[in-house]
Short mmCIF file of C-alpha atoms in Angstrom, two decimals:
data_model
loop_
_atom_site.label_atom_id
_atom_site.label_comp_id
_atom_site.label_asym_id
_atom_site.label_seq_id
_atom_site.Cartn_x
_atom_site.Cartn_y
_atom_site.Cartn_z
CA MET A 1 0.00 0.00 0.00
CA LYS A 2 2.83 2.41 0.81
CA LYS A 3 4.37 1.92 -2.60
CA LEU A 4 1.02 2.47 -4.28
CA LEU A 5 0.40 5.71 -2.38
CA ASN A 6 3.88 6.97 -3.13
CA PHE A 7 3.40 6.05 -6.76
CA ILE A 8 0.28 8.17 -6.89
CA PHE A 9 2.12 10.95 -5.08
CA PHE A 10 4.61 11.23 -7.87
CA TYR A 11 1.83 12.60 -10.04
CA GLY A 12 4.15 13.10 -12.97
CA LEU A 13 4.00 9.32 -13.38
CA ALA A 14 0.23 9.18 -13.31
CA PHE A 15 0.04 9.77 -17.04
CA GLY A 16 2.30 6.83 -17.85
CA SER A 17 1.89 3.12 -17.37
CA VAL A 18 0.62 1.95 -14.01
CA TYR A 19 2.16 -1.51 -14.30
CA ALA A 20 5.78 -2.61 -14.45
CA TYR A 21 6.67 -5.29 -16.97
CA ASP A 22 9.33 -8.00 -16.72
CA SER A 23 9.90 -7.94 -20.47
CA ILE A 24 11.31 -5.02 -22.47
CA ASP A 25 9.12 -6.01 -25.39
CA GLU A 26 5.98 -5.82 -23.22
CA ALA A 27 7.04 -2.46 -21.81
CA LEU A 28 7.55 -1.07 -25.31
CA LYS A 29 4.33 -2.57 -26.65
CA ASN A 30 2.30 -1.05 -23.81
CA GLY A 31 3.78 2.42 -24.12
CA VAL A 32 1.76 5.53 -24.90
CA SER A 33 2.16 7.53 -28.11
CA LYS A 34 0.60 10.95 -28.69
CA GLY A 35 0.63 13.59 -31.35
CA ASP A 36 -0.94 16.86 -32.38
CA VAL A 37 -1.07 19.24 -35.32
CA ILE A 38 -1.92 22.91 -34.86
CA PHE A 39 -2.52 25.72 -37.30
CA TYR A 40 -1.56 28.74 -35.23
CA GLY A 41 -1.58 32.49 -35.72
CA ASP A 42 -0.49 35.50 -33.70
CA TYR A 43 -1.23 39.22 -33.97
CA GLN A 44 0.42 41.83 -31.78
CA GLY A 45 -0.36 45.52 -31.95
CA LEU A 46 1.79 48.15 -30.25
CA ASN A 47 -0.59 50.82 -28.98
CA HIS A 48 1.86 53.14 -27.18
CA GLY A 49 5.59 53.20 -26.70
CA GLN A 50 8.41 52.00 -28.93
CA ALA A 51 9.04 48.51 -30.27
CA THR A 52 11.50 46.98 -27.87
CA SER A 53 12.82 43.86 -26.18
CA ILE A 54 11.70 43.25 -22.61
CA GLY A 55 13.59 41.10 -20.14
CA ASN A 56 17.11 39.79 -19.67
CA SER A 57 16.64 36.06 -20.14
CA LEU A 58 14.92 33.52 -22.33
CA ALA A 59 12.26 33.04 -19.70
CA THR A 60 11.15 36.71 -19.76
CA TYR A 61 12.07 37.66 -23.30
CA SER A 62 9.54 39.04 -25.73
CA TYR A 63 9.80 41.34 -28.72
CA LEU A 64 7.08 43.99 -28.45
CA GLY A 65 6.04 45.45 -31.80
CA ASN A 66 3.46 45.40 -34.56
CA THR A 67 3.65 41.83 -35.82
CA GLY A 68 1.56 39.04 -37.27
CA TYR A 69 2.20 35.54 -38.54
CA LEU A 70 0.61 32.17 -39.35
CA LEU A 71 2.35 28.82 -39.03
CA GLY A 72 1.88 25.10 -38.76
CA SER A 73 3.30 22.96 -35.96
CA VAL A 74 3.33 19.23 -35.29
CA GLY A 75 4.32 17.36 -32.13
CA LEU A 76 5.01 13.65 -31.61
CA SER A 77 5.83 11.81 -28.38
CA TYR A 78 6.18 8.27 -27.09
CA THR A 79 6.52 7.06 -23.49
CA SER A 80 7.25 3.40 -22.85
CA GLY A 81 5.78 1.31 -20.07
CA PHE A 82 7.99 0.52 -17.09
CA TYR A 83 10.48 -2.29 -17.63
CA LYS A 84 10.92 -3.29 -13.99
CA ASN A 85 11.77 0.13 -12.51
CA ILE A 86 12.77 1.99 -15.69
CA ARG A 87 10.98 3.65 -18.56
CA ALA A 88 11.94 6.04 -21.39
CA ALA A 89 10.29 8.81 -23.36
CA ILE A 90 11.09 10.72 -26.54
CA GLY A 91 9.33 13.62 -28.23
CA PHE A 92 9.75 16.05 -31.11
CA ARG A 93 8.11 19.22 -32.33
CA ALA A 94 8.48 20.99 -35.64
CA ALA A 95 7.10 24.32 -36.81
CA THR A 96 7.38 26.44 -39.91
CA PRO A 97 5.71 29.77 -40.77
CA PHE A 98 3.82 30.11 -44.03
CA TRP A 99 2.95 33.82 -43.68
CA ASP A 100 4.69 36.79 -42.02
CA ALA A 101 3.17 40.25 -42.02
CA HIS A 102 6.72 41.63 -42.24
CA LYS A 103 9.02 39.18 -44.00
CA ASN A 104 12.07 41.39 -43.60
CA LEU A 105 11.53 42.44 -39.99
CA SER A 106 14.88 41.99 -38.25
CA ILE A 107 14.57 40.61 -34.72
CA PRO A 108 17.87 41.51 -32.99
CA ALA A 109 20.15 38.95 -31.38
CA ILE A 110 20.62 38.96 -27.60
CA PRO A 111 23.78 37.25 -26.26
CA ASN A 112 23.09 33.94 -24.47
CA ILE A 113 19.39 34.27 -25.23
CA ARG A 114 18.79 33.89 -28.95
CA ASP A 115 20.16 34.42 -32.45
CA SER A 116 18.86 37.12 -34.73
CA GLY A 117 15.96 36.33 -37.01
CA LYS A 118 13.94 37.70 -39.89
CA GLY A 119 10.19 37.75 -40.14
CA ASP A 120 7.52 38.27 -37.51
CA ALA A 121 7.37 34.59 -36.49
CA SER A 122 11.01 34.70 -35.41
CA LYS A 123 10.02 36.66 -32.30
CA ASP A 124 8.53 33.45 -30.87
CA PHE A 125 10.01 30.69 -33.01
CA PHE A 126 13.58 31.84 -33.08
CA ASN A 127 15.62 28.65 -33.16
CA HIS A 128 17.08 28.22 -36.64
CA ASN A 129 16.15 24.56 -36.70
CA GLN A 130 12.55 23.97 -37.72
CA ALA A 131 12.42 20.76 -35.67
CA THR A 132 13.65 20.20 -32.14
CA LEU A 133 13.74 17.58 -29.41
CA ALA A 134 10.84 17.94 -26.97
CA GLU A 135 10.41 16.17 -23.61
CA SER A 136 12.70 13.11 -23.71
CA PHE A 137 14.10 11.25 -20.72
CA PHE A 138 14.98 8.07 -18.87
CA GLU A 139 13.17 7.53 -15.59
CA TYR A 140 13.65 5.28 -12.55
CA PHE A 141 10.99 4.66 -9.89
CA ASP A 142 11.01 2.10 -7.06
CA GLY A 143 8.10 3.28 -4.92
CA ASP A 144 10.10 5.73 -2.80
CA THR A 145 12.65 7.26 -5.16
CA ASN A 146 12.04 8.83 -8.55
CA ILE A 147 14.98 9.80 -10.79
CA LYS A 148 14.56 11.45 -14.17
CA ALA A 149 17.42 12.35 -16.52
CA GLY A 150 17.16 14.06 -19.88
CA ARG A 151 14.85 16.84 -21.09
CA PHE A 152 11.70 17.42 -19.06
CA ILE A 153 9.37 19.95 -17.39
CA ILE A 154 9.73 20.51 -13.63
CA PRO A 155 6.59 21.76 -11.83
CA ASN A 156 8.03 24.57 -9.72
CA GLU A 157 7.06 28.11 -8.72
CA TRP A 158 10.24 29.43 -10.39
CA ILE A 159 10.29 27.39 -13.58
CA ASN A 160 8.04 27.46 -16.64
CA THR A 161 10.56 26.33 -19.23
CA MET A 162 11.88 22.90 -20.21
CA SER A 163 15.14 21.66 -18.68
CA ASP A 164 18.07 19.47 -19.61
CA GLY A 165 19.38 17.85 -16.45
CA ILE A 166 18.71 15.42 -13.60
CA TRP A 167 15.76 15.50 -11.18
CA ILE A 168 15.58 13.36 -8.02
CA ARG A 169 12.70 13.01 -5.53
CA ASN A 170 12.45 10.77 -2.50
CA ARG A 171 9.62 10.19 -0.01
CA SER A 172 10.91 7.32 2.09
CA LEU A 173 10.68 9.45 5.26
CA THR A 174 7.24 9.87 6.81
CA ASN A 175 5.49 13.08 5.70
CA LEU A 176 8.66 14.42 4.07
CA MET A 177 9.66 14.72 0.43
CA LEU A 178 13.27 15.52 -0.43
CA GLU A 179 13.94 16.92 -3.86
CA GLY A 180 16.89 18.08 -5.89
CA PHE A 181 17.57 18.91 -9.50
CA TRP A 182 20.57 20.01 -11.52
CA ILE A 183 20.04 21.84 -14.80
CA ASN A 184 22.52 22.59 -17.56
CA ASP A 185 20.37 23.89 -20.43
CA TYR A 186 16.87 25.28 -20.72
CA GLY A 187 14.44 26.38 -23.41
CA ARG A 188 10.84 26.16 -24.49
CA VAL A 189 9.11 23.73 -26.84
CA ALA A 190 5.39 24.43 -27.17
CA TYR A 191 2.77 25.19 -29.78
CA TYR A 192 3.09 28.93 -29.05
CA GLN A 193 6.89 29.16 -28.78
CA MET A 194 9.99 27.19 -29.73
CA THR A 195 13.47 28.26 -28.73
CA LYS A 196 16.93 26.86 -28.90
CA PHE A 197 18.28 25.50 -25.62
CA ASP A 198 20.90 27.66 -23.90
CA ARG A 199 23.08 27.13 -20.87
CA VAL A 200 21.32 28.39 -17.76
CA ASN A 201 24.71 29.59 -16.51
CA PRO A 202 27.03 30.73 -19.32
CA TYR A 203 29.72 31.75 -16.81
CA ALA A 204 30.34 28.41 -15.09
CA SER A 205 30.03 24.74 -16.02
CA PHE A 206 28.19 24.03 -12.75
CA GLY A 207 24.79 25.06 -14.14
CA LEU A 208 21.93 25.49 -11.65
CA LEU A 209 21.30 23.38 -8.54
CA ASN A 210 18.09 23.28 -6.51
CA LEU A 211 17.63 21.48 -3.18
CA ALA A 212 14.25 21.37 -1.42
CA ALA A 213 12.41 19.72 1.45
CA LYS A 214 8.61 19.56 1.57
CA TYR A 215 6.84 18.60 4.78
CA TYR A 216 3.28 17.28 4.68
CA ILE A 217 1.55 18.62 7.79
CA THR A 218 -1.50 16.92 6.30
CA GLU A 219 -1.94 15.58 2.78
CA THR A 220 -3.38 18.96 1.74
CA LEU A 221 -1.30 21.31 3.93
CA THR A 222 2.41 21.52 3.12
CA LEU A 223 5.45 23.56 4.03
CA LYS A 224 8.39 23.77 1.64
CA ALA A 225 11.92 25.22 1.99
CA TYR A 226 14.32 25.42 -0.92
CA THR A 227 17.53 26.92 -2.28
CA PHE A 228 18.87 27.75 -5.74
CA PHE A 229 22.60 27.87 -6.38
CA THR A 230 24.02 29.21 -9.65
CA PRO A 231 27.71 30.20 -9.29
CA LYS A 232 28.54 33.83 -10.12
CA ILE A 233 24.92 34.69 -10.96
CA PHE A 234 22.84 34.23 -7.79
CA THR A 235 22.07 32.13 -4.72
CA ALA A 236 18.51 32.10 -3.43
CA LEU A 237 16.63 30.89 -0.36
CA GLY A 238 12.87 30.49 -0.25
CA ALA A 239 9.89 29.00 1.56
CA ARG A 240 6.26 28.32 0.72
CA ILE A 241 3.19 27.13 2.62
CA GLU A 242 0.17 25.77 0.74
CA GLY A 243 -3.17 24.48 1.92
CA LYS A 244 -6.45 23.28 0.46
CA TYR A 245 -9.57 22.14 2.28
CA ASN A 246 -12.74 20.52 0.99
CA ILE A 247 -16.08 21.72 2.35
CA SER A 248 -18.92 19.58 1.03
CA SER A 249 -18.64 19.90 -2.77
CA PHE A 250 -16.55 23.08 -2.53
CA PHE A 251 -12.90 23.72 -1.81
CA ILE A 252 -11.01 26.68 -0.40
CA GLY A 253 -7.29 27.23 -0.10
CA GLY A 254 -4.31 29.48 -0.44
CA ASN A 255 -0.55 29.76 -0.51
CA VAL A 256 2.16 32.19 0.55
CA GLY A 257 5.73 32.19 -0.67
CA TYR A 258 8.84 34.29 -0.13
CA ALA A 259 12.26 34.11 -1.79
CA TYR A 260 15.42 36.17 -1.36
CA SER A 261 18.16 36.26 -3.98
CA PHE A 262 21.78 37.05 -3.21
CA GLU A 263 22.82 38.45 -6.58
CA GLY A 264 26.37 38.00 -7.85
CA LYS A 265 28.63 40.72 -9.22
CA GLU A 266 26.81 43.00 -11.63
CA PHE A 267 28.89 41.81 -14.60
CA TYR A 268 27.40 38.31 -14.19
CA SER A 269 24.03 38.93 -12.55
CA ARG A 270 23.12 42.27 -14.23
CA TYR A 271 21.93 43.58 -10.85
CA LYS A 272 23.67 45.89 -8.37
CA HIS A 273 21.56 44.85 -5.38
CA ASN A 274 20.01 41.72 -3.94
CA ALA A 275 16.44 40.87 -4.93
CA SER A 276 13.31 39.35 -3.42
CA ALA A 277 9.75 38.26 -4.15
CA LEU A 278 6.69 37.79 -1.97
CA ASP A 279 3.55 36.21 -3.38
CA ALA A 280 0.21 35.22 -1.88
CA LYS A 281 -2.95 33.73 -3.31
CA ILE A 282 -6.35 32.64 -2.05
CA PHE A 283 -8.82 30.59 -4.07
CA PHE A 284 -12.31 29.15 -3.84
CA GLY A 285 -14.30 26.87 -6.10
CA MET A 286 -15.77 23.52 -6.88
CA LYS A 287 -15.14 20.77 -9.41
CA PHE A 288 -15.70 22.86 -12.53
CA PHE A 289 -14.57 26.38 -11.61
CA GLU A 290 -12.22 28.41 -9.43
CA ILE A 291 -12.15 32.05 -8.34
CA ALA A 292 -8.83 33.44 -7.06
CA ALA A 293 -7.19 36.65 -5.92
CA GLY A 294 -3.52 37.30 -5.36
CA TYR A 295 -0.67 39.70 -4.71
CA ILE A 296 3.00 39.79 -5.74
CA HIS A 297 5.66 42.18 -4.44
CA THR A 298 9.21 42.44 -5.76
CA GLY A 299 12.33 44.06 -4.30
CA LYS A 300 12.79 47.83 -4.28
CA ASP A 301 16.17 47.93 -6.03
CA SER A 302 16.38 44.86 -8.27
CA GLY A 303 12.85 43.48 -8.53
CA TRP A 304 13.02 39.71 -8.19
CA GLY A 305 16.39 39.64 -9.91
CA ASN A 306 17.47 36.27 -11.26
CA LEU A 307 14.85 34.27 -9.37
CA ASP A 308 12.99 33.87 -12.66
CA ILE A 309 16.08 32.90 -14.65
CA MET A 310 14.05 29.90 -15.90
CA GLY A 311 10.67 31.59 -15.76
CA ASP A 312 8.01 31.51 -13.07
CA SER A 313 4.55 30.16 -12.41
CA ILE A 314 3.53 32.59 -9.68
CA ASP A 315 2.72 35.31 -12.22
CA PRO A 316 -0.91 34.65 -13.21
CA PHE A 317 -0.54 36.05 -16.72
CA PHE A 318 0.35 34.15 -19.87
CA VAL A 319 3.99 33.32 -20.47
CA TRP A 320 3.98 36.14 -23.05
CA GLY A 321 2.35 38.61 -20.61
CA GLY A 322 3.01 40.18 -17.23
CA LYS A 323 6.18 41.96 -18.29
CA ALA A 324 5.87 44.71 -15.67
CA ILE A 325 6.08 42.43 -12.64
CA LYS A 326 8.69 40.24 -14.35
CA THR A 327 11.12 43.00 -15.24
CA GLN A 328 10.59 46.10 -13.10
CA ASN A 329 11.84 47.06 -9.64
CA ASN A 330 9.55 47.60 -6.67
CA GLY A 331 6.62 45.87 -8.35
CA ASN A 332 3.24 45.41 -6.69
CA LEU A 333 0.73 43.29 -8.60
CA PHE A 334 -2.85 42.82 -7.42
CA TYR A 335 -4.96 40.45 -9.51
CA ALA A 336 -8.18 38.46 -9.64
CA SER A 337 -9.05 35.50 -11.83
CA ILE A 338 -11.83 33.09 -12.70
CA GLN A 339 -11.32 29.74 -14.41
CA ALA A 340 -13.75 27.08 -15.58
CA ASN A 341 -13.37 23.61 -17.06
CA VAL A 342 -16.66 22.05 -18.13
CA GLN A 343 -16.35 18.96 -20.29
CA ARG A 344 -14.83 20.22 -23.57
CA PHE A 345 -14.93 23.91 -22.65
CA LYS A 346 -12.16 25.68 -20.74
CA PHE A 347 -11.63 29.36 -20.11
CA SER A 348 -9.80 31.75 -17.82
CA LEU A 349 -10.12 35.49 -17.29
CA ILE A 350 -7.48 37.41 -15.35
CA TYR A 351 -7.22 41.11 -14.54
CA GLY A 352 -4.37 42.74 -12.68
CA THR A 353 -2.79 46.09 -11.96
CA THR A 354 0.97 46.50 -11.42
CA SER A 355 2.61 49.55 -9.88
CA PHE A 356 6.38 49.76 -10.17
CA GLY A 357 9.29 52.13 -9.84
CA ILE A 358 8.12 55.50 -8.60
CA GLY A 359 4.50 56.19 -9.42
CA GLN A 360 4.33 54.12 -12.61
CA ARG A 361 1.61 51.60 -13.40
CA GLN A 362 0.47 49.12 -16.01
CA ASN A 363 -2.79 47.16 -16.04
CA GLU A 364 -3.37 43.91 -17.89
CA ILE A 365 -6.30 41.72 -18.85
CA ASP A 366 -5.87 38.19 -20.22
CA PHE A 367 -8.53 35.91 -21.64
CA SER A 368 -7.89 32.32 -22.68
CA THR A 369 -10.24 29.63 -23.91
CA GLU A 370 -10.11 26.18 -25.45
CA ILE A 371 -13.19 24.57 -26.97
CA GLY A 372 -13.25 20.90 -27.87
CA PHE A 373 -15.29 20.55 -31.05
CA THR A 374 -14.78 16.78 -30.94
CA HIS A 375 -12.60 14.47 -28.84
CA ASN A 376 -9.74 15.08 -31.28
CA VAL A 377 -10.29 18.64 -32.54
CA SER A 378 -10.19 21.81 -30.43
CA GLY A 379 -10.02 25.55 -30.95
CA ILE A 380 -7.70 27.80 -28.93
CA LEU A 381 -8.00 31.57 -28.43
CA ASN A 382 -5.84 33.83 -26.24
CA ILE A 383 -6.28 37.60 -25.89
CA LEU A 384 -3.96 39.90 -23.95
CA ASN A 385 -4.12 43.64 -23.47
CA THR A 386 -1.87 45.89 -21.42
CA HIS A 387 -2.94 49.46 -20.82
CA LYS A 388 -1.94 52.67 -19.07
CA ASN A 389 0.29 54.81 -21.23
CA ASN A 390 3.80 54.02 -20.06
CA LEU A 391 7.00 53.96 -22.12
CA SER A 392 8.75 51.62 -19.67
CA ILE A 393 6.47 48.75 -20.68
CA PRO A 394 4.81 49.59 -24.01
CA ASN A 395 1.07 49.03 -24.26
CA THR A 396 0.14 46.09 -26.46
CA THR A 397 -2.81 44.05 -27.65
CA GLN A 398 -2.07 40.45 -28.58
CA ILE A 399 -4.43 37.87 -30.07
CA ASN A 400 -3.36 34.35 -30.91
CA GLY A 401 -4.74 30.85 -31.24
CA GLY A 402 -5.67 28.24 -33.78
CA ILE A 403 -7.14 24.85 -34.53
CA ARG A 404 -5.51 21.83 -32.87
CA LEU A 405 -5.92 18.20 -33.97
CA TYR A 406 -4.93 15.38 -31.61
CA PHE A 407 -4.02 11.86 -32.66
#
């Protein structure tokens, strides 16, 4: 029973095979293969301010300008069943634009982030290869210990990109999960963005190391402490408490997190002062919907610095939104959101206001929906708008989406 519960706990395995096989052939035959094709388009209008690049890293980068493109993208993946305690996965994604509003638009290169590109689509699909390796790994699991090596996604408050590295979790101690991961390269492979993979630390071969301990006060109330170590760039310490309680058919919960970053010398870290981030969120809902409200505060002198070197998942806005809180000092973001997931219909609506610097402000509204026309065909629509006339973060309207076919 313990092994079964721990197996379920490692929810990343829940989408793979439940059984372990004594034969490699059986493990391969009972693997899971998936694929999708999407016809995707993006429009971005610059309402105020100058076309510019926002952010210092791949995780926060976006070119803000008047752009539009259409492209096609296909993804394929296969995950084997477990052969005894081991399984493997491999995936690919390819994309190519077939229309650019500005074929000769030159997207500038940024050292250690991306190469230069031509055409509007190169702002999001800026690796020169039109096909790239997606999530691919070897994995070991024995009931208490889970080890994954290769390219994968790590669910973490400070990561929303894909990683090349090693990830280890162990829950052999009662009510305690120990976790650690080491990352060398990172990038993004998704229907809305494909990048090349760059070293997370271009100044040292050590890469990035994370160590964490998560204590289960109850199965739905947890306390986590963690550290990030990236030589020359930054060292961070953080903690988070999360809780969720069921009341009849409803649930209510919340979380609070704080992290402090000791930034390295300015030449390496790009910041003169140390950085920090405080975030809090409360939510309420039932099976099909959730209403939430939250707050994020970043440090006075350096914002949250390099904490988001690989992205973040505490910012409620789309990966291509929320630039003010991601990049500005002394940020204060208040937001509210509503999400629903009813059979084949999903949507989310988020509104937030961010003050930053001295008396500056930008507001943002994001709408996202996915409608399943059939079990294998869905439509996707995302709308983003930032407003308040401010040259620090230009005002934009962005609309993107498409038709996605699963097989």
